[in-house]
mmCIF file with all atom_site columns, C-alpha atoms in Angstrom:
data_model
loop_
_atom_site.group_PDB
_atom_site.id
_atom_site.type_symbol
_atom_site.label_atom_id
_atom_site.label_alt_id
_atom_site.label_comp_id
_atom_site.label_asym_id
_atom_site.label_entity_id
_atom_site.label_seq_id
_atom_site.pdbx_PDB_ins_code
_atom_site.Cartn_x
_atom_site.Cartn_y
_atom_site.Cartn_z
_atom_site.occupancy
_atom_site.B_iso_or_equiv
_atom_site.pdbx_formal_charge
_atom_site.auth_seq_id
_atom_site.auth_comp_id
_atom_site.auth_asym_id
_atom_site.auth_atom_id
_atom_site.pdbx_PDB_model_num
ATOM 1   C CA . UNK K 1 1   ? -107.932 72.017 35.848 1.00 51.00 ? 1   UNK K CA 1
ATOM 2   C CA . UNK K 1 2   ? -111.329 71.155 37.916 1.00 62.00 ? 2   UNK K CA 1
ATOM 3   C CA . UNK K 1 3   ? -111.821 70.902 41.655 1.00 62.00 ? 3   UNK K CA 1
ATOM 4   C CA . UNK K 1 4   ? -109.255 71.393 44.563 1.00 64.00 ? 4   UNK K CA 1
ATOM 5   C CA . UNK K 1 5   ? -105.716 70.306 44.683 1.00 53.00 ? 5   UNK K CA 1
ATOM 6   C CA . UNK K 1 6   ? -105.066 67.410 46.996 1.00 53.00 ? 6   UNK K CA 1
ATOM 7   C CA . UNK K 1 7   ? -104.308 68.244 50.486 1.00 48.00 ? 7   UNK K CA 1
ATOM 8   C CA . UNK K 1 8   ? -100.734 67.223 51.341 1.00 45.00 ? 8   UNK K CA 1
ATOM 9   C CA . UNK K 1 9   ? -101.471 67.002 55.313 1.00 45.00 ? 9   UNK K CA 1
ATOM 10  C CA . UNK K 1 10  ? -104.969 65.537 55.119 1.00 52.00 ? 10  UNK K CA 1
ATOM 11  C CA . UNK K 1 11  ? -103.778 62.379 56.736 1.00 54.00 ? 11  UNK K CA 1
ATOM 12  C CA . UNK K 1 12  ? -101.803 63.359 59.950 1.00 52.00 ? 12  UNK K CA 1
ATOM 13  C CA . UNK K 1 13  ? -102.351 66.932 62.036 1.00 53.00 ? 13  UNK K CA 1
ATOM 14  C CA . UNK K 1 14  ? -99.890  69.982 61.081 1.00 53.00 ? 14  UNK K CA 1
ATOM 15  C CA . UNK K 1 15  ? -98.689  69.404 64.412 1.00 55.00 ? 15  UNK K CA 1
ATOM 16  C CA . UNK K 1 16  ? -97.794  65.598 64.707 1.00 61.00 ? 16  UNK K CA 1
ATOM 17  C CA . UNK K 1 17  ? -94.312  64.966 63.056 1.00 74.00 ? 17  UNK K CA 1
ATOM 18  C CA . UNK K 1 18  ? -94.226  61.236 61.219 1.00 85.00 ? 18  UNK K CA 1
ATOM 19  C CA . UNK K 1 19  ? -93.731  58.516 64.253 1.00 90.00 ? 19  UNK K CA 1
ATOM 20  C CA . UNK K 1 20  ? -89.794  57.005 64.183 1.00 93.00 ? 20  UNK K CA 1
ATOM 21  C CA . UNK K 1 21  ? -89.291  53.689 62.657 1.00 93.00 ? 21  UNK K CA 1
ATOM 22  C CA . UNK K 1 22  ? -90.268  51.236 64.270 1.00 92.00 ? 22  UNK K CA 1
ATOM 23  C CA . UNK K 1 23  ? -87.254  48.535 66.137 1.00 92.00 ? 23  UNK K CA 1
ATOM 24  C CA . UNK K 1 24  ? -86.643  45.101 64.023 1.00 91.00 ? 24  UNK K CA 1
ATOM 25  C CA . UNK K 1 25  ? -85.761  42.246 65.753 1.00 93.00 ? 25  UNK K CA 1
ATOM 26  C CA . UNK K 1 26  ? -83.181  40.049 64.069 1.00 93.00 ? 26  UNK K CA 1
ATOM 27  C CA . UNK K 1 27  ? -81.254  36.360 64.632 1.00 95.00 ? 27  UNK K CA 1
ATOM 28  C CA . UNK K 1 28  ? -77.712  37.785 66.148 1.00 96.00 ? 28  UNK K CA 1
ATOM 29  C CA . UNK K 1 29  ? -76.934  34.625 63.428 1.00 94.00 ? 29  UNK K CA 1
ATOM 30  C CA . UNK K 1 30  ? -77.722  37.046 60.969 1.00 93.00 ? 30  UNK K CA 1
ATOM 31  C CA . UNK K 1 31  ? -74.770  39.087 59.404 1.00 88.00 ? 31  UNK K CA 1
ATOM 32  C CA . UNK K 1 32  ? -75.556  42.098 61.517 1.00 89.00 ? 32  UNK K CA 1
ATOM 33  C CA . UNK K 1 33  ? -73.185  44.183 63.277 1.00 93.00 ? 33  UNK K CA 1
ATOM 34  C CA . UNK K 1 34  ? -73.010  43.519 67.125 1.00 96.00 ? 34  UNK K CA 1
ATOM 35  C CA . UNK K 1 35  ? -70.875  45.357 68.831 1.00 95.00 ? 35  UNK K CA 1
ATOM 36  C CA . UNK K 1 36  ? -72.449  47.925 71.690 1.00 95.00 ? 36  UNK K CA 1
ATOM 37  C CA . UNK K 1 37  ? -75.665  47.095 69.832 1.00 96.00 ? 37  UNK K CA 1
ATOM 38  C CA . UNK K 1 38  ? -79.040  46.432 72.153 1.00 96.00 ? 38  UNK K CA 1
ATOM 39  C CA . UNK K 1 39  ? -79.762  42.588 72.382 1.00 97.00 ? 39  UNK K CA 1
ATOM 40  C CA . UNK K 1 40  ? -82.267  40.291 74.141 1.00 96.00 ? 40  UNK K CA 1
ATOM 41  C CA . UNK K 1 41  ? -81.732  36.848 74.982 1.00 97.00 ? 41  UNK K CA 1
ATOM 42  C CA . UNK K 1 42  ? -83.974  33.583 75.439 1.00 94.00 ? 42  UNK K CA 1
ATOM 43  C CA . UNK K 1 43  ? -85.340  31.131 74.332 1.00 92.00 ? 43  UNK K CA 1
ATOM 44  C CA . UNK K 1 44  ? -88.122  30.349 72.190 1.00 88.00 ? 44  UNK K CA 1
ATOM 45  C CA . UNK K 1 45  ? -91.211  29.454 74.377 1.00 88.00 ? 45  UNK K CA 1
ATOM 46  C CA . UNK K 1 46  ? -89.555  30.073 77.739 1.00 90.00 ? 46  UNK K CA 1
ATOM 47  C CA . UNK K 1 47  ? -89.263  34.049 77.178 1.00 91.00 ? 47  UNK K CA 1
ATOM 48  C CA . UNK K 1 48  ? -86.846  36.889 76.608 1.00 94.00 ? 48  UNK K CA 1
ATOM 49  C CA . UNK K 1 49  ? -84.855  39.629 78.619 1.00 95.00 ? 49  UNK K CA 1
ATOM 50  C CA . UNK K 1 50  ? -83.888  43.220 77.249 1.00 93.00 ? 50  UNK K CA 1
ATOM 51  C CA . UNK K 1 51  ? -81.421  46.149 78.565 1.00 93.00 ? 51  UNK K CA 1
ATOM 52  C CA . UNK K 1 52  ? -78.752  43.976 77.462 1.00 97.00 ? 52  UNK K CA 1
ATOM 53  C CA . UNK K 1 53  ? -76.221  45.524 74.908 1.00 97.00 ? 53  UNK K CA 1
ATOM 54  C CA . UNK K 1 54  ? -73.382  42.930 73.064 1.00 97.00 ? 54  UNK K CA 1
ATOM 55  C CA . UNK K 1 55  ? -69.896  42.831 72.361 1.00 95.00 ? 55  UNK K CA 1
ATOM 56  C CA . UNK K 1 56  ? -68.425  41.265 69.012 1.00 95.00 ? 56  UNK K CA 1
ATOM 57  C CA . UNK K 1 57  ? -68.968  37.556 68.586 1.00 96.00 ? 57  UNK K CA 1
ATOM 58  C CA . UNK K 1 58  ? -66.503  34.866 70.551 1.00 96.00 ? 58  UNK K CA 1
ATOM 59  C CA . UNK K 1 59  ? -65.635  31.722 68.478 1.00 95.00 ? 59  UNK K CA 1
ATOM 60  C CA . UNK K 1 60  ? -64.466  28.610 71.860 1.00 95.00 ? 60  UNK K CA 1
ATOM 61  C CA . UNK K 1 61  ? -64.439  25.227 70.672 1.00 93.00 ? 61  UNK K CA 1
ATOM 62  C CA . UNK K 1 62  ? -66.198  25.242 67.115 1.00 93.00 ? 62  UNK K CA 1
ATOM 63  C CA . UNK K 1 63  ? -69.130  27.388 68.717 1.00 96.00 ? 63  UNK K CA 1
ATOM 64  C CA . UNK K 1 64  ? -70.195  31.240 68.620 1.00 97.00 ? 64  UNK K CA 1
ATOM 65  C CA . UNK K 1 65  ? -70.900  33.046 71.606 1.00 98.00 ? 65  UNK K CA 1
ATOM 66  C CA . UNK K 1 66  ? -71.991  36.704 72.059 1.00 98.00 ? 66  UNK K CA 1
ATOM 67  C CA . UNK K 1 67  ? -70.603  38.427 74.850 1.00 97.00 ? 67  UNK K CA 1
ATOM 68  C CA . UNK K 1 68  ? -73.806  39.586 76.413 1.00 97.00 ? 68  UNK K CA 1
ATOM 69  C CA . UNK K 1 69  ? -73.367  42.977 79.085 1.00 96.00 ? 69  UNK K CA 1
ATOM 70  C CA . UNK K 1 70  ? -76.142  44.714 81.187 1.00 96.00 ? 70  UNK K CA 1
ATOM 71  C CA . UNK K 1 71  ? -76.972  47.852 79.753 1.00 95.00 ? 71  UNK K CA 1
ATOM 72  C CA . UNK K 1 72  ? -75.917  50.231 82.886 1.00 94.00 ? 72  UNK K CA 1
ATOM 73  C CA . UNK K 1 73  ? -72.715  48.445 82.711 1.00 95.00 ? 73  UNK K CA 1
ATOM 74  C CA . UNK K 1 74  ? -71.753  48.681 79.192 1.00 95.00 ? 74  UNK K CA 1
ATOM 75  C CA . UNK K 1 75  ? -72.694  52.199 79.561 1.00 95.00 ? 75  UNK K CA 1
ATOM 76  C CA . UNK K 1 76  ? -69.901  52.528 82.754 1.00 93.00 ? 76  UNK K CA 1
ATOM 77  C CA . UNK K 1 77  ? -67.515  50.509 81.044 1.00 94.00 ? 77  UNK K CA 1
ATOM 78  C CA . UNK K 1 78  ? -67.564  52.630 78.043 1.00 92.00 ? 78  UNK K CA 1
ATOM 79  C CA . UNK K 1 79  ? -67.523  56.267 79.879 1.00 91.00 ? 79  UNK K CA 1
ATOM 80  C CA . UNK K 1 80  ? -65.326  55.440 82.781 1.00 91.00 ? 80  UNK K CA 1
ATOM 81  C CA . UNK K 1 81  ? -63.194  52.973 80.215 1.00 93.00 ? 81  UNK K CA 1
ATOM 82  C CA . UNK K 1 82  ? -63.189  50.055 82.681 1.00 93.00 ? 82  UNK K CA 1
ATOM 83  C CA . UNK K 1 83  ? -63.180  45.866 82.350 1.00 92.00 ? 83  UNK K CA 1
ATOM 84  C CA . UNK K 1 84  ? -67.011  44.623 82.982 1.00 92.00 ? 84  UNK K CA 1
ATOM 85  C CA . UNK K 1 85  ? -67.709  41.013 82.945 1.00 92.00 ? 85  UNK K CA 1
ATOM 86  C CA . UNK K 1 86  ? -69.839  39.844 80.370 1.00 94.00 ? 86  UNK K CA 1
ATOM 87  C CA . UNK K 1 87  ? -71.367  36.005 80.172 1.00 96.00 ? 87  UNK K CA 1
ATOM 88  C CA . UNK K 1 88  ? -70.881  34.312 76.771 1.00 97.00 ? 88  UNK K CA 1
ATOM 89  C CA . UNK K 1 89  ? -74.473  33.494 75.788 1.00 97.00 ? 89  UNK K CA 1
ATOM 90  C CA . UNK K 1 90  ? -75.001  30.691 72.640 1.00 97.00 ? 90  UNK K CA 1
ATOM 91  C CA . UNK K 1 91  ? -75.070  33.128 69.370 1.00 97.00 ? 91  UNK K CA 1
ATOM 92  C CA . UNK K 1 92  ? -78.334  31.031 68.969 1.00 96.00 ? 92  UNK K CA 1
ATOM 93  C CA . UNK K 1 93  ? -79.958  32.439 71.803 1.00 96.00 ? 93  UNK K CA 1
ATOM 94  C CA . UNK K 1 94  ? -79.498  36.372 70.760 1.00 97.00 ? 94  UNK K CA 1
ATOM 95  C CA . UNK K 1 95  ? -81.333  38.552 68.976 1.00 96.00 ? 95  UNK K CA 1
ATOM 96  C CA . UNK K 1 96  ? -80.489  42.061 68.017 1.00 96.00 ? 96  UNK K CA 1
ATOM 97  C CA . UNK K 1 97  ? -82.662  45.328 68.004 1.00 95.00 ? 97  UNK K CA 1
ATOM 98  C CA . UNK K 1 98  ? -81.768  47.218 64.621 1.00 93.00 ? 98  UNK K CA 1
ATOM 99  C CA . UNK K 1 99  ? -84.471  50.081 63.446 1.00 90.00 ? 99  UNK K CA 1
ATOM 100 C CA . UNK K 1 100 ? -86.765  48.764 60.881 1.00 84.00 ? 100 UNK K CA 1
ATOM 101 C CA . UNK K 1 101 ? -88.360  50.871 58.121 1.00 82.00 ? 101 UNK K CA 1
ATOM 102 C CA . UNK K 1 102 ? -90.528  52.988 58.140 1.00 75.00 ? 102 UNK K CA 1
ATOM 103 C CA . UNK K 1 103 ? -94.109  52.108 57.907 1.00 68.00 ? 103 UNK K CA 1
ATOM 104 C CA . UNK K 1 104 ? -97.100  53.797 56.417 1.00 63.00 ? 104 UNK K CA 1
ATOM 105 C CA . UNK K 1 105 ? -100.207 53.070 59.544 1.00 55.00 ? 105 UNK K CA 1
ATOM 106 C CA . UNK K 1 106 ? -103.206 52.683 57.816 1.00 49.00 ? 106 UNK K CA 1
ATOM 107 C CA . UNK K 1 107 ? -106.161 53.361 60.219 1.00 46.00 ? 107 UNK K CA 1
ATOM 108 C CA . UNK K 1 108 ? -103.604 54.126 63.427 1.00 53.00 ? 108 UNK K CA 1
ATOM 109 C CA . UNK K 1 109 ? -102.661 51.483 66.135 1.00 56.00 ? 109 UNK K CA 1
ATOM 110 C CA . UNK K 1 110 ? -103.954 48.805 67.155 1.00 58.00 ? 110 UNK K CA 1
ATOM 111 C CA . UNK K 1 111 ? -105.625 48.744 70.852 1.00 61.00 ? 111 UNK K CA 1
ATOM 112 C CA . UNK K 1 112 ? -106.399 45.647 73.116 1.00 68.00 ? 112 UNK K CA 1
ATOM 113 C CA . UNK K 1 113 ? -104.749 42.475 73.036 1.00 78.00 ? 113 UNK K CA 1
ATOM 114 C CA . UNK K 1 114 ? -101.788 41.709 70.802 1.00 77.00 ? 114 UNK K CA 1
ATOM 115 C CA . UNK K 1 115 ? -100.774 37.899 70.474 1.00 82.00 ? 115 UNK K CA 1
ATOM 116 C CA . UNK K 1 116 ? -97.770  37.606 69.549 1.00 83.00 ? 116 UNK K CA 1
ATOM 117 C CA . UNK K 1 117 ? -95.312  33.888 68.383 1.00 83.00 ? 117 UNK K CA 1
ATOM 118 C CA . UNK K 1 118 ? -92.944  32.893 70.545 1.00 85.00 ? 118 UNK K CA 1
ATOM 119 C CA . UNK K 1 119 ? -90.266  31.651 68.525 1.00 86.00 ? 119 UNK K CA 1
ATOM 120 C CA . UNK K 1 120 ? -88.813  34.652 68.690 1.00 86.00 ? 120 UNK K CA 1
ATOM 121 C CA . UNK K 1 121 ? -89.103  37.788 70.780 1.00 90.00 ? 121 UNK K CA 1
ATOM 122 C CA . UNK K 1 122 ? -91.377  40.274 70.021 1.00 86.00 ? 122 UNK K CA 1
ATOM 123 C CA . UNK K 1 123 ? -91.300  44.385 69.913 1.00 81.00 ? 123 UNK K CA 1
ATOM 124 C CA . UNK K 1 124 ? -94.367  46.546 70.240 1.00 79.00 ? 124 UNK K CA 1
ATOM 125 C CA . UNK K 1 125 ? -94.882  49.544 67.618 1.00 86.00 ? 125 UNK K CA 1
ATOM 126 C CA . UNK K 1 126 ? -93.707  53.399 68.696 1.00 91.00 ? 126 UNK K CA 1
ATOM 127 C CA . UNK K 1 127 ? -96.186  54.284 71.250 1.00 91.00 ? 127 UNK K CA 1
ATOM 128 C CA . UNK K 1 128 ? -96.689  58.659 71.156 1.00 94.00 ? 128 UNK K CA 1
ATOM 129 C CA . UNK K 1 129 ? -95.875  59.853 74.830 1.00 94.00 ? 129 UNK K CA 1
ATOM 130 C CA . UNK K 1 130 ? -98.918  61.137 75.244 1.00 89.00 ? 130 UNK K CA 1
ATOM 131 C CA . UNK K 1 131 ? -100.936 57.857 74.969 1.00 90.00 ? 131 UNK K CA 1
ATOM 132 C CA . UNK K 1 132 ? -98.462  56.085 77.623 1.00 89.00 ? 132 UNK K CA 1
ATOM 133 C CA . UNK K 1 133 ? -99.851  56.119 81.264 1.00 90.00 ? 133 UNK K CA 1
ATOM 134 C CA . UNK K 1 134 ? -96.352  56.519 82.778 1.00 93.00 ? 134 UNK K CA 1
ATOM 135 C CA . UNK K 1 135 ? -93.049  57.436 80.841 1.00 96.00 ? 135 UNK K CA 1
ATOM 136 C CA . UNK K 1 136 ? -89.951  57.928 83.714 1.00 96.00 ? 136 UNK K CA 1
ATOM 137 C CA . UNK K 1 137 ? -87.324  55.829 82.898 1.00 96.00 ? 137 UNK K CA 1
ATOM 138 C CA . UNK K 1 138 ? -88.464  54.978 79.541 1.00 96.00 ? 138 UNK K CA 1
ATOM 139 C CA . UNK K 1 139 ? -86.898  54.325 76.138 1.00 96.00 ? 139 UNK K CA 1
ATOM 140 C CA . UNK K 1 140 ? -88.019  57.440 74.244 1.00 97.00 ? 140 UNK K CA 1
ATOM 141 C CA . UNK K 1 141 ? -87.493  58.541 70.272 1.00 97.00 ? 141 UNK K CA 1
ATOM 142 C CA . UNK K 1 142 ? -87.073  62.443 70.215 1.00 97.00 ? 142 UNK K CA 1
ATOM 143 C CA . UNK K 1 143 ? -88.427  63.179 66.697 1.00 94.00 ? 143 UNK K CA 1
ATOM 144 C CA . UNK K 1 144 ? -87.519  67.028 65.284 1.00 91.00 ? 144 UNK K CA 1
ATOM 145 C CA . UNK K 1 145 ? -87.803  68.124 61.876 1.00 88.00 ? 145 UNK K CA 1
ATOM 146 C CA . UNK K 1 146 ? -87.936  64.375 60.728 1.00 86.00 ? 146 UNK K CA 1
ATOM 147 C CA . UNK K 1 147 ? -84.978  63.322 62.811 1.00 93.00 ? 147 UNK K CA 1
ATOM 148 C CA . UNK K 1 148 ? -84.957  60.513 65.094 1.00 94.00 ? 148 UNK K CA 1
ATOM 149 C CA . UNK K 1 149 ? -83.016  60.826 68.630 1.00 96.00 ? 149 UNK K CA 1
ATOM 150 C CA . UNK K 1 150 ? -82.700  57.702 70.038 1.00 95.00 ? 150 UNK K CA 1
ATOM 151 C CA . UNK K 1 151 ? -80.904  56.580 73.613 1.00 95.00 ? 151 UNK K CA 1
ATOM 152 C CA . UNK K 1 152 ? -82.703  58.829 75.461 1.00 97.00 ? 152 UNK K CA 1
ATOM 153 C CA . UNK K 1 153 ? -84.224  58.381 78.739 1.00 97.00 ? 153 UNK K CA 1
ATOM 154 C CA . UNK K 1 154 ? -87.463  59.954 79.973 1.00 98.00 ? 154 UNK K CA 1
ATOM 155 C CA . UNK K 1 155 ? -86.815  61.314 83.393 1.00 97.00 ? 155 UNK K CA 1
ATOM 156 C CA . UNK K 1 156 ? -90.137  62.927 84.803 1.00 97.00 ? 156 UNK K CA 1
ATOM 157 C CA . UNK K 1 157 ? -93.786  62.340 83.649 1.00 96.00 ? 157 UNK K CA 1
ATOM 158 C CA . UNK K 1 158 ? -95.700  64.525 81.902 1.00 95.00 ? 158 UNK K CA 1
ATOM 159 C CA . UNK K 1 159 ? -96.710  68.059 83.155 1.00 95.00 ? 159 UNK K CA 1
ATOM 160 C CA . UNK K 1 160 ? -97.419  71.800 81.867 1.00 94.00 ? 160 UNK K CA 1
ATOM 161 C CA . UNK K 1 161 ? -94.403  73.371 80.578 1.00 88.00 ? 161 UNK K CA 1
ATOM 162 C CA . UNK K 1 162 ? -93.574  77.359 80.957 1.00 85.00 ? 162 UNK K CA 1
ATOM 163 C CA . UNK K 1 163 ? -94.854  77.847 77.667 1.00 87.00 ? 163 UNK K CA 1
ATOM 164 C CA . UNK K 1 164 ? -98.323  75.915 78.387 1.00 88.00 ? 164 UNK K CA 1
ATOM 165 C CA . UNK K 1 165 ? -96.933  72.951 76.336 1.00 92.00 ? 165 UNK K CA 1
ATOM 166 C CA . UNK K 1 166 ? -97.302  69.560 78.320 1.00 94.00 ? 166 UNK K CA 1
ATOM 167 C CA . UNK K 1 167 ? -93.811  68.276 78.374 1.00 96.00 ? 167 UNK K CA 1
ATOM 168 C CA . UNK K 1 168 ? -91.493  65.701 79.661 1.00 97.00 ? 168 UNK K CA 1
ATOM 169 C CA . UNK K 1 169 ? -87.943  66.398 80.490 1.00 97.00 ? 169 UNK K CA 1
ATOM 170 C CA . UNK K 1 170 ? -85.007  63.751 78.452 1.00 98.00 ? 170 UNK K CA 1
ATOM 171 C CA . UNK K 1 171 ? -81.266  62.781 78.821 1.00 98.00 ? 171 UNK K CA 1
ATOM 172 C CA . UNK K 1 172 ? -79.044  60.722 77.156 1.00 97.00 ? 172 UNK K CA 1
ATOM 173 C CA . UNK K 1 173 ? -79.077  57.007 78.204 1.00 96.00 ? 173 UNK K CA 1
ATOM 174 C CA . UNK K 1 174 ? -75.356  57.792 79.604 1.00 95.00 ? 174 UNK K CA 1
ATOM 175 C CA . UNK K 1 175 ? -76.514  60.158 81.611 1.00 96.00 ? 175 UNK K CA 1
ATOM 176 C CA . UNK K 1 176 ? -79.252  58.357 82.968 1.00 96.00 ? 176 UNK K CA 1
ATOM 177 C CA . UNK K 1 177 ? -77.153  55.240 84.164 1.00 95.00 ? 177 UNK K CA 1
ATOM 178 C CA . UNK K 1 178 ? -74.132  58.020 85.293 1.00 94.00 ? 178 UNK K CA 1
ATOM 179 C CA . UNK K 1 179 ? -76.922  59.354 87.929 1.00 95.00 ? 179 UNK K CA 1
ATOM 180 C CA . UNK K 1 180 ? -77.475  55.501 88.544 1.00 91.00 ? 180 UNK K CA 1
ATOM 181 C CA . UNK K 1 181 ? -73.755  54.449 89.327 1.00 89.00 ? 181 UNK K CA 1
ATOM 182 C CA . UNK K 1 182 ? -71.820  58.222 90.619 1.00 91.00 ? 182 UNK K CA 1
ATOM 183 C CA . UNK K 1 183 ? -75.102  60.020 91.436 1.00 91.00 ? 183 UNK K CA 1
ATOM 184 C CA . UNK K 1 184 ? -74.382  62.569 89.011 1.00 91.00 ? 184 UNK K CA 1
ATOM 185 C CA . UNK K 1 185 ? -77.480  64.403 87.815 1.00 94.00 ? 185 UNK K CA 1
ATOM 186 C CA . UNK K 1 186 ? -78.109  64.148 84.290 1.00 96.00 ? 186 UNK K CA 1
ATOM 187 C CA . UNK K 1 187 ? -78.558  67.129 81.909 1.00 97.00 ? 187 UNK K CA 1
ATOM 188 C CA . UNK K 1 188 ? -81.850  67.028 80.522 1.00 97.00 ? 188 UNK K CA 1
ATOM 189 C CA . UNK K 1 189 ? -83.794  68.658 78.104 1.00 96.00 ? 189 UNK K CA 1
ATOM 190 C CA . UNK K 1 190 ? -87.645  69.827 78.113 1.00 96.00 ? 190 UNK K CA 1
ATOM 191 C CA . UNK K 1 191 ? -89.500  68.539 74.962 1.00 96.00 ? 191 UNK K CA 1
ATOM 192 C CA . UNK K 1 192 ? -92.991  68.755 74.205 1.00 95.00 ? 192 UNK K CA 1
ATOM 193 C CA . UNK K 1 193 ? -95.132  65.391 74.369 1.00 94.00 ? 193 UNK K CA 1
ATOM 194 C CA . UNK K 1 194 ? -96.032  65.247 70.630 1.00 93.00 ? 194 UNK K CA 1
ATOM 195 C CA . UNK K 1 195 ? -92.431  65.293 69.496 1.00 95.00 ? 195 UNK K CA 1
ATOM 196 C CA . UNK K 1 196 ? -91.528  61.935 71.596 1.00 96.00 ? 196 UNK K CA 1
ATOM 197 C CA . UNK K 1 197 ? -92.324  58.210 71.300 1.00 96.00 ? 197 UNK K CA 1
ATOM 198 C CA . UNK K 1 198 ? -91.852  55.394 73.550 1.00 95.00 ? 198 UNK K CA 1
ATOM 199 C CA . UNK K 1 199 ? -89.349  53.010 71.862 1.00 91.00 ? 199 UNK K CA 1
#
């Protein structure tokens, strides 16, 4: 055998774990599971709102409707078991946020302007915490040992960890709407910025 074997890590840092797949915006007309799934509603051209989650499909009069709930009180309703009312929104007018596959970036992100169609909404690429200007509150993917943690909520901003890591502090989404409706601090967890993405 001549010359030197292939390095294996060449293309990404020893220290940078894979980024999570990226979110995959389908028709809630698809076949597609909806129940306590994350949804956005609109219409094409007009625009779209998120932190929505759905309940299974309504059939009233020959037409589909998607029980449509705001996040913070599907969350409630499911912890504290309790009735929440949730619109009916036209099954046409739904979309559903189901994790895509995973894709190879060839020469990293893009930067600048992004145009985007609007017949249908849109979602942006994993961001790495460390590129985002401001993270509390946040969507974040906890990636560890090449698994992906998702409903998690960023509660602080970055800063210098005991260990010297820069770090920002995570809880569950439940958590994070709990300390919203009771007060209830959330349990959170230190993680350092390189092993989280903003969804």
């Amino acid at each position: 055998m001549t010359g030197p074997l292939p390095d294996p890590f060449a293309d990404q840092p020893d220290w940078a774990p894979r980024p999570p797949r990226p979110l995959s915006i389908v028709p809630a007309t698809e076949r597609v599971e909806l129940r306590g799934r994350r949804v956005l509603v609109g219409l094409p051209g007009l625009g779209w709102r998120g932190d929505l989650r759905a309940d299974d499909r309504v059939v009233q009069s020959a037409r589909t409707y998607v029980p449509v709930i705001p996040e913070h009180e599907w969350y409630r309703a499911e912890a504290d078991q309790v009735e929440v009312f949730a619109p009916l929104v036209p099954v046409e007018r739904v979309w559903v946020e189901t994790v895509g596959r995973q894709v190879d970036s060839e020469g990293g992100r893009d930067t600048g302007i992004r145009l985007v169609s609007l017949d249908g909404p849109a979602h942006r690429t994993p961001t790495p915490v460390f590129e985002a200007d401001a993270v509390t509150g946040r969507r974040v993917v906890h990636v560890e040992n090449g698994l992906e943690h998702r409903d998690l909520r960023a509660v602080t901003e970055t800063y210098s960890g005991a260990e010297g890591d820069i770090c920002v502090r995570i809880t569950p989404e439940v958590e994070w709407y709990r300390w919203a409706w009771r007060g209830q601090s959330p349990t959170t967890l230190e993680v350092p910025v390189h092993l989280l993405w903003i969804e």
